[in-house]
N, CA, C and O atoms as a GROMACS GRO file, in nm:
protein
  588
    1UNK      N    1  12.423  -6.393  -2.156
    1UNK     CA    2  12.352  -6.273  -2.116
    1UNK      C    3  12.217  -6.314  -2.055
    1UNK      O    4  12.149  -6.402  -2.107
    2UNK      N    5  12.182  -6.249  -1.946
    2UNK     CA    6  12.055  -6.277  -1.880
    2UNK      C    7  11.954  -6.169  -1.921
    2UNK      O    8  11.984  -6.050  -1.919
    3UNK      N    9  11.832  -6.214  -1.958
    3UNK     CA   10  11.728  -6.118  -1.993
    3UNK      C   11  11.597  -6.157  -1.924
    3UNK      O   12  11.576  -6.273  -1.887
    4UNK      N   13  11.511  -6.060  -1.909
    4UNK     CA   14  11.375  -6.085  -1.861
    4UNK      C   15  11.285  -6.102  -1.982
    4UNK      O   16  11.292  -6.025  -2.077
    5UNK      N   17  11.200  -6.205  -1.977
    5UNK     CA   18  11.110  -6.232  -2.088
    5UNK      C   19  10.965  -6.226  -2.044
    5UNK      O   20  10.933  -6.240  -1.926
    6UNK      N   21  10.880  -6.206  -2.140
    6UNK     CA   22  10.736  -6.202  -2.115
    6UNK      C   23  10.684  -6.342  -2.080
    6UNK      O   24  10.602  -6.358  -1.990
    7UNK      N   25  10.733  -6.442  -2.152
    7UNK     CA   26  10.678  -6.578  -2.138
    7UNK      C   27  10.746  -6.663  -2.032
    7UNK      O   28  10.681  -6.748  -1.971
    8UNK      N   29  10.876  -6.642  -2.008
    8UNK     CA   30  10.951  -6.734  -1.924
    8UNK      C   31  11.023  -6.671  -1.805
    8UNK      O   32  11.098  -6.738  -1.735
    9UNK      N   33  11.000  -6.542  -1.782
    9UNK     CA   34  11.072  -6.476  -1.673
    9UNK      C   35  11.218  -6.455  -1.710
    9UNK      O   36  11.250  -6.431  -1.826
   10UNK      N   37  11.307  -6.464  -1.612
   10UNK     CA   38  11.450  -6.441  -1.635
   10UNK      C   39  11.513  -6.567  -1.695
   10UNK      O   40  11.499  -6.677  -1.641
   11UNK      N   41  11.583  -6.548  -1.808
   11UNK     CA   42  11.650  -6.662  -1.873
   11UNK      C   43  11.788  -6.618  -1.922
   11UNK      O   44  11.817  -6.500  -1.935
   12UNK      N   45  11.870  -6.718  -1.950
   12UNK     CA   46  12.003  -6.698  -2.006
   12UNK      C   47  11.994  -6.712  -2.158
   12UNK      O   48  11.935  -6.808  -2.209
   13UNK      N   49  12.053  -6.616  -2.230
   13UNK     CA   50  12.053  -6.617  -2.376
   13UNK      C   51  12.197  -6.616  -2.425
   13UNK      O   52  12.280  -6.541  -2.374
   14UNK      N   53  12.226  -6.700  -2.523
   14UNK     CA   54  12.361  -6.698  -2.581
   14UNK      C   55  12.372  -6.587  -2.685
   14UNK      O   56  12.271  -6.543  -2.741
   15UNK      N   57  12.494  -6.543  -2.709
   15UNK     CA   58  12.519  -6.433  -2.804
   15UNK      C   59  12.462  -6.463  -2.942
   15UNK      O   60  12.414  -6.372  -3.009
   16UNK      N   61  12.466  -6.590  -2.986
   16UNK     CA   62  12.419  -6.624  -3.120
   16UNK      C   63  12.268  -6.607  -3.135
   16UNK      O   64  12.218  -6.605  -3.247
   17UNK      N   65  12.195  -6.594  -3.024
   17UNK     CA   66  12.050  -6.573  -3.030
   17UNK      C   67  12.010  -6.427  -3.017
   17UNK      O   68  11.891  -6.396  -3.011
   18UNK      N   69  12.108  -6.337  -3.013
   18UNK     CA   70  12.079  -6.194  -3.005
   18UNK      C   71  12.070  -6.134  -3.146
   18UNK      O   72  12.150  -6.166  -3.233
   19UNK      N   73  11.970  -6.048  -3.166
   19UNK     CA   74  11.949  -5.983  -3.294
   19UNK      C   75  11.943  -5.832  -3.275
   19UNK      O   76  11.900  -5.782  -3.171
   20UNK      N   77  11.986  -5.761  -3.379
   20UNK     CA   78  11.971  -5.616  -3.383
   20UNK      C   79  11.881  -5.582  -3.500
   20UNK      O   80  11.904  -5.628  -3.612
   21UNK      N   81  11.778  -5.503  -3.473
   21UNK     CA   82  11.688  -5.456  -3.578
   21UNK      C   83  11.706  -5.304  -3.584
   21UNK      O   84  11.632  -5.231  -3.518
   22UNK      N   85  11.804  -5.257  -3.662
   22UNK     CA   86  11.840  -5.115  -3.661
   22UNK      C   87  11.723  -5.019  -3.679
   22UNK      O   88  11.720  -4.913  -3.616
   23UNK      N   89  11.627  -5.054  -3.763
   23UNK     CA   90  11.513  -4.967  -3.788
   23UNK      C   91  11.392  -5.004  -3.702
   23UNK      O   92  11.288  -4.940  -3.710
   24UNK      N   93  11.405  -5.107  -3.619
   24UNK     CA   94  11.294  -5.155  -3.539
   24UNK      C   95  11.188  -5.224  -3.624
   24UNK      O   96  11.200  -5.229  -3.747
   25UNK      N   97  11.087  -5.276  -3.560
   25UNK     CA   98  10.973  -5.334  -3.630
   25UNK      C   99  10.868  -5.226  -3.649
   25UNK      O  100  10.866  -5.129  -3.573
   26UNK      N  101  10.781  -5.240  -3.748
   26UNK     CA  102  10.679  -5.140  -3.774
   26UNK      C  103  10.591  -5.122  -3.651
   26UNK      O  104  10.533  -5.218  -3.599
   27UNK      N  105  10.583  -4.999  -3.606
   27UNK     CA  106  10.505  -4.968  -3.487
   27UNK      C  107  10.586  -4.976  -3.359
   27UNK      O  108  10.540  -4.933  -3.253
   28UNK      N  109  10.706  -5.031  -3.367
   28UNK     CA  110  10.793  -5.049  -3.250
   28UNK      C  111  10.936  -5.005  -3.284
   28UNK      O  112  11.032  -5.071  -3.246
   29UNK      N  113  10.948  -4.894  -3.353
   29UNK     CA  114  11.076  -4.847  -3.405
   29UNK      C  115  11.177  -4.813  -3.296
   29UNK      O  116  11.298  -4.813  -3.322
   30UNK      N  117  11.131  -4.785  -3.175
   30UNK     CA  118  11.222  -4.749  -3.066
   30UNK      C  119  11.295  -4.868  -3.006
   30UNK      O  120  11.390  -4.851  -2.930
   31UNK      N  121  11.252  -4.988  -3.039
   31UNK     CA  122  11.313  -5.109  -2.983
   31UNK      C  123  11.395  -5.179  -3.092
   31UNK      O  124  11.341  -5.221  -3.194
   32UNK      N  125  11.526  -5.192  -3.068
   32UNK     CA  126  11.615  -5.244  -3.173
   32UNK      C  127  11.692  -5.368  -3.131
   32UNK      O  128  11.761  -5.428  -3.214
   33UNK      N  129  11.684  -5.407  -3.006
   33UNK     CA  130  11.761  -5.522  -2.958
   33UNK      C  131  11.664  -5.632  -2.914
   33UNK      O  132  11.577  -5.611  -2.830
   34UNK      N  133  11.683  -5.750  -2.974
   34UNK     CA  134  11.594  -5.863  -2.950
   34UNK      C  135  11.673  -5.991  -2.932
   34UNK      O  136  11.792  -5.998  -2.963
   35UNK      N  137  11.605  -6.092  -2.881
   35UNK     CA  138  11.665  -6.224  -2.867
   35UNK      C  139  11.565  -6.327  -2.919
   35UNK      O  140  11.444  -6.311  -2.904
   36UNK      N  141  11.618  -6.432  -2.979
   36UNK     CA  142  11.535  -6.545  -3.019
   36UNK      C  143  11.528  -6.641  -2.901
   36UNK      O  144  11.630  -6.686  -2.850
   37UNK      N  145  11.405  -6.672  -2.859
   37UNK     CA  146  11.383  -6.758  -2.742
   37UNK      C  147  11.290  -6.871  -2.785
   37UNK      O  148  11.184  -6.848  -2.842
   38UNK      N  149  11.331  -6.994  -2.757
   38UNK     CA  150  11.246  -7.107  -2.792
   38UNK      C  151  11.113  -7.097  -2.720
   38UNK      O  152  11.106  -7.058  -2.603
   39UNK      N  153  11.006  -7.132  -2.792
   39UNK     CA  154  10.875  -7.136  -2.728
   39UNK      C  155  10.846  -7.281  -2.689
   39UNK      O  156  10.920  -7.373  -2.726
   40UNK      N  157  10.741  -7.300  -2.614
   40UNK     CA  158  10.702  -7.435  -2.575
   40UNK      C  159  10.630  -7.507  -2.689
   40UNK      O  160  10.598  -7.625  -2.677
   41UNK      N  161  10.604  -7.437  -2.797
   41UNK     CA  162  10.527  -7.493  -2.908
   41UNK      C  163  10.604  -7.481  -3.038
   41UNK      O  164  10.589  -7.383  -3.111
   42UNK      N  165  10.687  -7.581  -3.068
   42UNK     CA  166  10.760  -7.580  -3.194
   42UNK      C  167  10.660  -7.586  -3.308
   42UNK      O  168  10.557  -7.650  -3.294
   43UNK      N  169  10.687  -7.522  -3.420
   43UNK     CA  170  10.809  -7.454  -3.462
   43UNK      C  171  10.811  -7.305  -3.430
   43UNK      O  172  10.891  -7.231  -3.487
   44UNK      N  173  10.723  -7.259  -3.340
   44UNK     CA  174  10.716  -7.117  -3.307
   44UNK      C  175  10.833  -7.077  -3.218
   44UNK      O  176  10.882  -7.156  -3.136
   45UNK      N  177  10.878  -6.952  -3.234
   45UNK     CA  178  10.990  -6.895  -3.159
   45UNK      C  179  10.946  -6.758  -3.109
   45UNK      O  180  10.870  -6.688  -3.177
   46UNK      N  181  10.992  -6.719  -2.992
   46UNK     CA  182  10.967  -6.584  -2.942
   46UNK      C  183  11.076  -6.490  -2.991
   46UNK      O  184  11.195  -6.522  -2.983
   47UNK      N  185  11.037  -6.376  -3.042
   47UNK     CA  186  11.127  -6.266  -3.072
   47UNK      C  187  11.107  -6.169  -2.956
   47UNK      O  188  11.015  -6.087  -2.957
   48UNK      N  189  11.194  -6.178  -2.857
   48UNK     CA  190  11.181  -6.108  -2.730
   48UNK      C  191  11.269  -5.985  -2.728
   48UNK      O  192  11.389  -5.993  -2.754
   49UNK      N  193  11.209  -5.870  -2.697
   49UNK     CA  194  11.287  -5.748  -2.680
   49UNK      C  195  11.376  -5.764  -2.557
   49UNK      O  196  11.330  -5.811  -2.453
   50UNK      N  197  11.503  -5.725  -2.570
   50UNK     CA  198  11.591  -5.725  -2.453
   50UNK      C  199  11.584  -5.591  -2.381
   50UNK      O  200  11.642  -5.574  -2.274
   51UNK      N  201  11.512  -5.496  -2.440
   51UNK     CA  202  11.497  -5.362  -2.382
   51UNK      C  203  11.367  -5.347  -2.303
   51UNK      O  204  11.356  -5.260  -2.216
   52UNK      N  205  11.268  -5.432  -2.333
   52UNK     CA  206  11.138  -5.426  -2.266
   52UNK      C  207  11.085  -5.568  -2.249
   52UNK      O  208  11.046  -5.630  -2.347
   53UNK      N  209  11.083  -5.621  -2.127
   53UNK     CA  210  11.041  -5.759  -2.106
   53UNK      C  211  10.896  -5.786  -2.147
   53UNK      O  212  10.860  -5.902  -2.168
   54UNK      N  213  10.814  -5.683  -2.159
   54UNK     CA  214  10.675  -5.703  -2.198
   54UNK      C  215  10.652  -5.700  -2.348
   54UNK      O  216  10.539  -5.713  -2.394
   55UNK      N  217  10.760  -5.683  -2.426
   55UNK     CA  218  10.748  -5.676  -2.571
   55UNK      C  219  10.808  -5.803  -2.632
   55UNK      O  220  10.930  -5.824  -2.630
   56UNK      N  221  10.722  -5.886  -2.684
   56UNK     CA  222  10.765  -6.011  -2.747
   56UNK      C  223  10.668  -6.046  -2.859
   56UNK      O  224  10.548  -6.020  -2.850
   57UNK      N  225  10.721  -6.104  -2.963
   57UNK     CA  226  10.641  -6.145  -3.078
   57UNK      C  227  10.664  -6.293  -3.103
   57UNK      O  228  10.777  -6.341  -3.097
   58UNK      N  229  10.558  -6.364  -3.131
   58UNK     CA  230  10.570  -6.503  -3.171
   58UNK      C  231  10.599  -6.504  -3.320
   58UNK      O  232  10.528  -6.438  -3.397
   59UNK      N  233  10.701  -6.577  -3.363
   59UNK     CA  234  10.737  -6.582  -3.505
   59UNK      C  235  10.747  -6.727  -3.550
   59UNK      O  236  10.760  -6.819  -3.470
   60UNK      N  237  10.741  -6.745  -3.683
   60UNK     CA  238  10.751  -6.878  -3.742
   60UNK      C  239  10.810  -6.867  -3.882
   60UNK      O  240  10.799  -6.764  -3.948
   61UNK      N  241  10.870  -6.975  -3.926
   61UNK     CA  242  10.924  -6.985  -4.062
   61UNK      C  243  10.804  -7.000  -4.158
   61UNK      O  244  10.732  -7.100  -4.149
   62UNK      N  245  10.780  -6.904  -4.248
   62UNK     CA  246  10.663  -6.912  -4.335
   62UNK      C  247  10.668  -7.028  -4.434
   62UNK      O  248  10.563  -7.072  -4.483
   63UNK      N  249  10.786  -7.078  -4.464
   63UNK     CA  250  10.798  -7.188  -4.559
   63UNK      C  251  10.750  -7.319  -4.501
   63UNK      O  252  10.724  -7.414  -4.575
   64UNK      N  253  10.737  -7.326  -4.368
   64UNK     CA  254  10.676  -7.443  -4.305
   64UNK      C  255  10.525  -7.442  -4.323
   64UNK      O  256  10.460  -7.547  -4.318
   65UNK      N  257  10.470  -7.323  -4.344
   65UNK     CA  258  10.325  -7.307  -4.357
   65UNK      C  259  10.280  -7.313  -4.502
   65UNK      O  260  10.176  -7.372  -4.533
   66UNK      N  261  10.357  -7.255  -4.592
   66UNK     CA  262  10.319  -7.245  -4.732
   66UNK      C  263  10.438  -7.278  -4.822
   66UNK      O  264  10.543  -7.215  -4.812
   67UNK      N  265  10.420  -7.378  -4.908
   67UNK     CA  266  10.530  -7.416  -4.996
   67UNK      C  267  10.546  -7.321  -5.115
   67UNK      O  268  10.647  -7.327  -5.184
   68UNK      N  269  10.448  -7.233  -5.139
   68UNK     CA  270  10.461  -7.141  -5.252
   68UNK      C  271  10.489  -6.997  -5.208
   68UNK      O  272  10.475  -6.904  -5.288
   69UNK      N  273  10.528  -6.979  -5.083
   69UNK     CA  274  10.560  -6.844  -5.034
   69UNK      C  275  10.689  -6.794  -5.100
   69UNK      O  276  10.788  -6.867  -5.109
   70UNK      N  277  10.685  -6.670  -5.144
   70UNK     CA  278  10.801  -6.608  -5.207
   70UNK      C  279  10.819  -6.467  -5.153
   70UNK      O  280  10.722  -6.397  -5.123
   71UNK      N  281  10.944  -6.427  -5.141
   71UNK     CA  282  10.974  -6.290  -5.100
   71UNK      C  283  11.065  -6.229  -5.205
   71UNK      O  284  11.179  -6.274  -5.222
   72UNK      N  285  11.017  -6.130  -5.273
   72UNK     CA  286  11.098  -6.059  -5.372
   72UNK      C  287  11.144  -5.928  -5.308
   72UNK      O  288  11.072  -5.829  -5.307
   73UNK      N  289  11.265  -5.932  -5.254
   73UNK     CA  290  11.318  -5.816  -5.181
   73UNK      C  291  11.440  -5.765  -5.257
   73UNK      O  292  11.531  -5.841  -5.290
   74UNK      N  293  11.439  -5.635  -5.284
   74UNK     CA  294  11.548  -5.581  -5.368
   74UNK      C  295  11.681  -5.579  -5.294
   74UNK      O  296  11.686  -5.576  -5.171
   75UNK      N  297  11.788  -5.581  -5.371
   75UNK     CA  298  11.924  -5.589  -5.316
   75UNK      C  299  11.959  -5.469  -5.228
   75UNK      O  300  12.033  -5.484  -5.130
   76UNK      N  301  11.908  -5.350  -5.261
   76UNK     CA  302  11.938  -5.232  -5.180
   76UNK      C  303  11.881  -5.248  -5.039
   76UNK      O  304  11.945  -5.209  -4.941
   77UNK      N  305  11.762  -5.305  -5.029
   77UNK     CA  306  11.702  -5.328  -4.898
   77UNK      C  307  11.783  -5.430  -4.820
   77UNK      O  308  11.812  -5.410  -4.702
   78UNK      N  309  11.821  -5.539  -4.886
   78UNK     CA  310  11.900  -5.643  -4.820
   78UNK      C  311  12.037  -5.591  -4.777
   78UNK      O  312  12.091  -5.634  -4.675
   79UNK      N  313  12.093  -5.498  -4.855
   79UNK     CA  314  12.225  -5.442  -4.822
   79UNK      C  315  12.222  -5.365  -4.690
   79UNK      O  316  12.326  -5.351  -4.626
   80UNK      N  317  12.105  -5.314  -4.649
   80UNK     CA  318  12.094  -5.239  -4.524
   80UNK      C  319  12.138  -5.323  -4.404
   80UNK      O  320  12.185  -5.269  -4.304
   81UNK      N  321  12.123  -5.455  -4.415
   81UNK     CA  322  12.164  -5.543  -4.305
   81UNK      C  323  12.282  -5.632  -4.345
   81UNK      O  324  12.310  -5.732  -4.278
   82UNK      N  325  12.349  -5.596  -4.453
   82UNK     CA  326  12.472  -5.663  -4.491
   82UNK      C  327  12.455  -5.797  -4.562
   82UNK      O  328  12.548  -5.877  -4.565
   83UNK      N  329  12.338  -5.822  -4.619
   83UNK     CA  330  12.317  -5.947  -4.693
   83UNK      C  331  12.397  -5.941  -4.823
   83UNK      O  332  12.384  -5.847  -4.901
   84UNK      N  333  12.480  -6.043  -4.845
   84UNK     CA  334  12.558  -6.052  -4.968
   84UNK      C  335  12.517  -6.171  -5.053
   84UNK      O  336  12.528  -6.167  -5.176
   85UNK      N  337  12.470  -6.278  -4.987
   85UNK     CA  338  12.432  -6.400  -5.059
   85UNK      C  339  12.297  -6.450  -5.007
   85UNK      O  340  12.266  -6.434  -4.889
   86UNK      N  341  12.217  -6.510  -5.095
   86UNK     CA  342  12.086  -6.561  -5.052
   86UNK      C  343  12.094  -6.661  -4.936
   86UNK      O  344  12.002  -6.668  -4.854
   87UNK      N  345  12.201  -6.736  -4.928
   87UNK     CA  346  12.212  -6.835  -4.821
   87UNK      C  347  12.236  -6.773  -4.683
   87UNK      O  348  12.233  -6.844  -4.582
   88UNK      N  349  12.260  -6.641  -4.678
   88UNK     CA  350  12.277  -6.572  -4.550
   88UNK      C  351  12.143  -6.528  -4.489
   88UNK      O  352  12.140  -6.475  -4.378
   89UNK      N  353  12.033  -6.551  -4.563
   89UNK     CA  354  11.902  -6.500  -4.524
   89UNK      C  355  11.819  -6.605  -4.450
   89UNK      O  356  11.814  -6.722  -4.489
   90UNK      N  357  11.755  -6.561  -4.343
   90UNK     CA  358  11.650  -6.637  -4.277
   90UNK      C  359  11.526  -6.548  -4.281
   90UNK      O  360  11.532  -6.430  -4.246
   91UNK      N  361  11.415  -6.604  -4.324
   91UNK     CA  362  11.288  -6.530  -4.329
   91UNK      C  363  11.196  -6.585  -4.219
   91UNK      O  364  11.179  -6.706  -4.206
   92UNK      N  365  11.138  -6.494  -4.143
   92UNK     CA  366  11.041  -6.531  -4.040
   92UNK      C  367  10.920  -6.440  -4.052
   92UNK      O  368  10.930  -6.329  -4.106
   93UNK      N  369  10.805  -6.486  -4.002
   93UNK     CA  370  10.685  -6.403  -4.004
   93UNK      C  371  10.628  -6.395  -3.863
   93UNK      O  372  10.638  -6.489  -3.784
   94UNK      N  373  10.568  -6.281  -3.833
   94UNK     CA  374  10.506  -6.259  -3.702
   94UNK      C  375  10.369  -6.326  -3.700
   94UNK      O  376  10.290  -6.315  -3.793
   95UNK      N  377  10.344  -6.396  -3.590
   95UNK     CA  378  10.219  -6.470  -3.571
   95UNK      C  379  10.129  -6.390  -3.477
   95UNK      O  380  10.175  -6.330  -3.380
   96UNK      N  381  10.000  -6.392  -3.507
   96UNK     CA  382   9.899  -6.331  -3.420
   96UNK      C  383   9.809  -6.441  -3.366
   96UNK      O  384   9.751  -6.518  -3.443
   97UNK      N  385   9.797  -6.447  -3.234
   97UNK     CA  386   9.708  -6.543  -3.168
   97UNK      C  387   9.598  -6.460  -3.101
   97UNK      O  388   9.617  -6.412  -2.989
   98UNK      N  389   9.484  -6.443  -3.168
   98UNK     CA  390   9.378  -6.358  -3.113
   98UNK      C  391   9.319  -6.417  -2.984
   98UNK      O  392   9.306  -6.539  -2.971
   99UNK      N  393   9.284  -6.330  -2.892
   99UNK     CA  394   9.227  -6.376  -2.765
   99UNK      C  395   9.081  -6.415  -2.779
   99UNK      O  396   9.024  -6.476  -2.689
  100UNK      N  397   9.019  -6.379  -2.893
  100UNK     CA  398   8.877  -6.408  -2.910
  100UNK      C  399   8.850  -6.544  -2.975
  100UNK      O  400   8.735  -6.577  -3.005
  101UNK      N  401   8.956  -6.624  -2.995
  101UNK     CA  402   8.938  -6.757  -3.053
  101UNK      C  403   8.932  -6.760  -3.204
  101UNK      O  404   8.916  -6.868  -3.262
  102UNK      N  405   8.946  -6.645  -3.270
  102UNK     CA  406   8.949  -6.645  -3.417
  102UNK      C  407   9.081  -6.706  -3.464
  102UNK      O  408   9.172  -6.727  -3.383
  103UNK      N  409   9.093  -6.735  -3.594
  103UNK     CA  410   9.208  -6.809  -3.644
  103UNK      C  411   9.344  -6.744  -3.612
  103UNK      O  412   9.359  -6.622  -3.611
  104UNK      N  413   9.441  -6.830  -3.587
  104UNK     CA  414   9.580  -6.787  -3.569
  104UNK      C  415   9.635  -6.754  -3.708
  104UNK      O  416   9.619  -6.832  -3.802
  105UNK      N  417   9.698  -6.638  -3.718
  105UNK     CA  418   9.745  -6.593  -3.850
  105UNK      C  419   9.893  -6.557  -3.847
  105UNK      O  420   9.953  -6.538  -3.741
  106UNK      N  421   9.950  -6.550  -3.968
  106UNK     CA  422  10.090  -6.508  -3.985
  106UNK      C  423  10.093  -6.392  -4.083
  106UNK      O  424  10.017  -6.389  -4.180
  107UNK      N  425  10.182  -6.298  -4.058
  107UNK     CA  426  10.196  -6.180  -4.143
  107UNK      C  427  10.293  -6.211  -4.257
  107UNK      O  428  10.414  -6.192  -4.245
  108UNK      N  429  10.237  -6.260  -4.369
  108UNK     CA  430  10.319  -6.293  -4.485
  108UNK      C  431  10.356  -6.168  -4.565
  108UNK      O  432  10.449  -6.173  -4.646
  109UNK      N  433  10.286  -6.058  -4.546
  109UNK     CA  434  10.315  -5.936  -4.621
  109UNK      C  435  10.431  -5.858  -4.561
  109UNK      O  436  10.497  -5.782  -4.631
  110UNK      N  437  10.456  -5.876  -4.430
  110UNK     CA  438  10.561  -5.801  -4.363
  110UNK      C  439  10.661  -5.894  -4.294
  110UNK      O  440  10.673  -5.890  -4.172
  111UNK      N  441  10.733  -5.977  -4.372
  111UNK     CA  442  10.827  -6.070  -4.309
  111UNK      C  443  10.947  -6.001  -4.244
  111UNK      O  444  10.980  -5.886  -4.275
  112UNK      N  445  11.009  -6.073  -4.155
  112UNK     CA  446  11.133  -6.029  -4.092
  112UNK      C  447  11.246  -6.101  -4.163
  112UNK      O  448  11.246  -6.223  -4.175
  113UNK      N  449  11.344  -6.024  -4.209
  113UNK     CA  450  11.460  -6.079  -4.279
  113UNK      C  451  11.578  -6.074  -4.184
  113UNK      O  452  11.614  -5.967  -4.133
  114UNK      N  453  11.639  -6.190  -4.160
  114UNK     CA  454  11.752  -6.199  -4.067
  114UNK      C  455  11.878  -6.235  -4.144
  114UNK      O  456  11.878  -6.328  -4.225
  115UNK      N  457  11.985  -6.161  -4.118
  115UNK     CA  458  12.116  -6.196  -4.173
  115UNK      C  459  12.180  -6.289  -4.070
  115UNK      O  460  12.220  -6.245  -3.962
  116UNK      N  461  12.190  -6.416  -4.104
  116UNK     CA  462  12.241  -6.513  -4.006
  116UNK      C  463  12.391  -6.499  -3.980
  116UNK      O  464  12.442  -6.559  -3.885
  117UNK      N  465  12.461  -6.421  -4.061
  117UNK     CA  466  12.604  -6.399  -4.037
  117UNK      C  467  12.630  -6.292  -3.931
  117UNK      O  468  12.712  -6.312  -3.842
  118UNK      N  469  12.559  -6.177  -3.941
  118UNK     CA  470  12.586  -6.067  -3.848
  118UNK      C  471  12.473  -6.041  -3.748
  118UNK      O  472  12.484  -5.953  -3.664
  119UNK      N  473  12.365  -6.119  -3.758
  119UNK     CA  474  12.251  -6.112  -3.664
  119UNK      C  475  12.176  -5.979  -3.671
  119UNK      O  476  12.110  -5.939  -3.575
  120UNK      N  477  12.187  -5.910  -3.786
  120UNK     CA  478  12.106  -5.791  -3.808
  120UNK      C  479  11.982  -5.832  -3.885
  120UNK      O  480  11.984  -5.926  -3.964
  121UNK      N  481  11.873  -5.760  -3.861
  121UNK     CA  482  11.752  -5.792  -3.935
  121UNK      C  483  11.667  -5.669  -3.958
  121UNK      O  484  11.690  -5.562  -3.900
  122UNK      N  485  11.568  -5.687  -4.043
  122UNK     CA  486  11.474  -5.579  -4.071
  122UNK      C  487  11.341  -5.641  -4.110
  122UNK      O  488  11.332  -5.757  -4.150
  123UNK      N  489  11.237  -5.559  -4.098
  123UNK     CA  490  11.106  -5.601  -4.144
  123UNK      C  491  11.080  -5.528  -4.275
  123UNK      O  492  11.105  -5.408  -4.286
  124UNK      N  493  11.029  -5.600  -4.373
  124UNK     CA  494  10.999  -5.542  -4.503
  124UNK      C  495  10.849  -5.556  -4.532
  124UNK      O  496  10.781  -5.639  -4.472
  125UNK      N  497  10.801  -5.476  -4.624
  125UNK     CA  498  10.664  -5.489  -4.673
  125UNK      C  499  10.674  -5.535  -4.818
  125UNK      O  500  10.732  -5.466  -4.902
  126UNK      N  501  10.618  -5.651  -4.846
  126UNK     CA  502  10.623  -5.705  -4.981
  126UNK      C  503  10.516  -5.640  -5.067
  126UNK      O  504  10.404  -5.618  -5.022
  127UNK      N  505  10.551  -5.609  -5.191
  127UNK     CA  506  10.457  -5.548  -5.284
  127UNK      C  507  10.364  -5.653  -5.347
  127UNK      O  508  10.262  -5.618  -5.405
  128UNK      N  509  10.399  -5.779  -5.336
  128UNK     CA  510  10.322  -5.889  -5.396
  128UNK      C  511  10.186  -5.900  -5.327
  128UNK      O  512  10.178  -5.928  -5.208
  129UNK      N  513  10.078  -5.877  -5.404
  129UNK     CA  514   9.944  -5.876  -5.345
  129UNK      C  515   9.889  -6.015  -5.313
  129UNK      O  516   9.776  -6.027  -5.267
  130UNK      N  517   9.967  -6.120  -5.338
  130UNK     CA  518   9.923  -6.254  -5.298
  130UNK      C  519   9.930  -6.272  -5.147
  130UNK      O  520   9.861  -6.358  -5.091
  131UNK      N  521  10.012  -6.190  -5.080
  131UNK     CA  522  10.035  -6.209  -4.938
  131UNK      C  523   9.965  -6.102  -4.856
  131UNK      O  524   9.959  -5.985  -4.894
  132UNK      N  525   9.911  -6.144  -4.743
  132UNK     CA  526   9.841  -6.051  -4.655
  132UNK      C  527   9.906  -6.054  -4.516
  132UNK      O  528   9.997  -6.132  -4.490
  133UNK      N  529   9.858  -5.968  -4.430
  133UNK     CA  530   9.908  -5.965  -4.293
  133UNK      C  531   9.836  -6.068  -4.206
  133UNK      O  532   9.873  -6.087  -4.090
  134UNK      N  533   9.735  -6.134  -4.261
  134UNK     CA  534   9.654  -6.228  -4.183
  134UNK      C  535   9.634  -6.360  -4.256
  134UNK      O  536   9.521  -6.397  -4.289
  135UNK      N  537   9.742  -6.432  -4.283
  135UNK     CA  538   9.731  -6.564  -4.346
  135UNK      C  539   9.692  -6.664  -4.238
  135UNK      O  540   9.764  -6.683  -4.140
  136UNK      N  541   9.577  -6.729  -4.257
  136UNK     CA  542   9.528  -6.828  -4.163
  136UNK      C  543   9.621  -6.949  -4.166
  136UNK      O  544   9.628  -7.019  -4.267
  137UNK      N  545   9.690  -6.974  -4.058
  137UNK     CA  546   9.792  -7.079  -4.054
  137UNK      C  547   9.731  -7.218  -4.077
  137UNK      O  548   9.787  -7.297  -4.153
  138UNK      N  549   9.620  -7.248  -4.012
  138UNK     CA  550   9.558  -7.380  -4.027
  138UNK      C  551   9.512  -7.403  -4.171
  138UNK      O  552   9.535  -7.509  -4.228
  139UNK      N  553   9.446  -7.303  -4.230
  139UNK     CA  554   9.401  -7.315  -4.369
  139UNK      C  555   9.519  -7.330  -4.464
  139UNK      O  556   9.512  -7.410  -4.558
  140UNK      N  557   9.625  -7.255  -4.441
  140UNK     CA  558   9.744  -7.265  -4.528
  140UNK      C  559   9.809  -7.402  -4.517
  140UNK      O  560   9.854  -7.458  -4.617
  141UNK      N  561   9.813  -7.458  -4.395
  141UNK     CA  562   9.869  -7.592  -4.378
  141UNK      C  563   9.783  -7.697  -4.448
  141UNK      O  564   9.835  -7.791  -4.508
  142UNK      N  565   9.651  -7.681  -4.440
  142UNK     CA  566   9.560  -7.775  -4.510
  142UNK      C  567   9.584  -7.767  -4.660
  142UNK      O  568   9.591  -7.870  -4.726
  143UNK      N  569   9.596  -7.646  -4.714
  143UNK     CA  570   9.619  -7.627  -4.858
  143UNK      C  571   9.754  -7.686  -4.898
  143UNK      O  572   9.767  -7.745  -5.004
  144UNK      N  573   9.854  -7.669  -4.813
  144UNK     CA  574   9.986  -7.724  -4.842
  144UNK      C  575   9.981  -7.876  -4.845
  144UNK      O  576  10.046  -7.938  -4.930
  145UNK      N  577   9.904  -7.937  -4.756
  145UNK     CA  578   9.892  -8.082  -4.751
  145UNK      C  579   9.817  -8.141  -4.868
  145UNK      O  580   9.835  -8.258  -4.902
  146UNK      N  581   9.732  -8.061  -4.932
  146UNK     CA  582   9.653  -8.109  -5.045
  146UNK      C  583   9.732  -8.109  -5.174
  146UNK      O  584   9.689  -8.170  -5.273
  147UNK      N  585   9.847  -8.042  -5.176
  147UNK     CA  586   9.926  -8.034  -5.300
  147UNK      C  587  10.013  -8.155  -5.317
  147UNK      O  588  10.086  -8.165  -5.415
   0.00000   0.00000   0.00000
């Protein structure tokens, strides 16, 4: 499938990189079809809307940033996207790169849960007050390295 992207223009995407977010992301509920697109800066990945080429989010695996990150998500929520076993889950977090030079952050409070079997996903809000929407990635990596 060919899609237009914000970062790379027109590109070819394989079916396995297509995702459906039935409820959309918070603030972007009208957009439900996305593709995972490699970024030029590993381990970051683009979550690119296939419905709007100007809508893309940089995402990253939070476990690469913090070794003590936990997501306690109830089974009813996971069932919305057909999760049956923990090994079917991929967790990603949205990254913010501010234009003013302030720290790059990841939203640990609102992770994206992906069912790797059916490619459906959803964004959840964690009740755990240890996590915020603005986890400083550099500081978290430094703390992880000190352990």
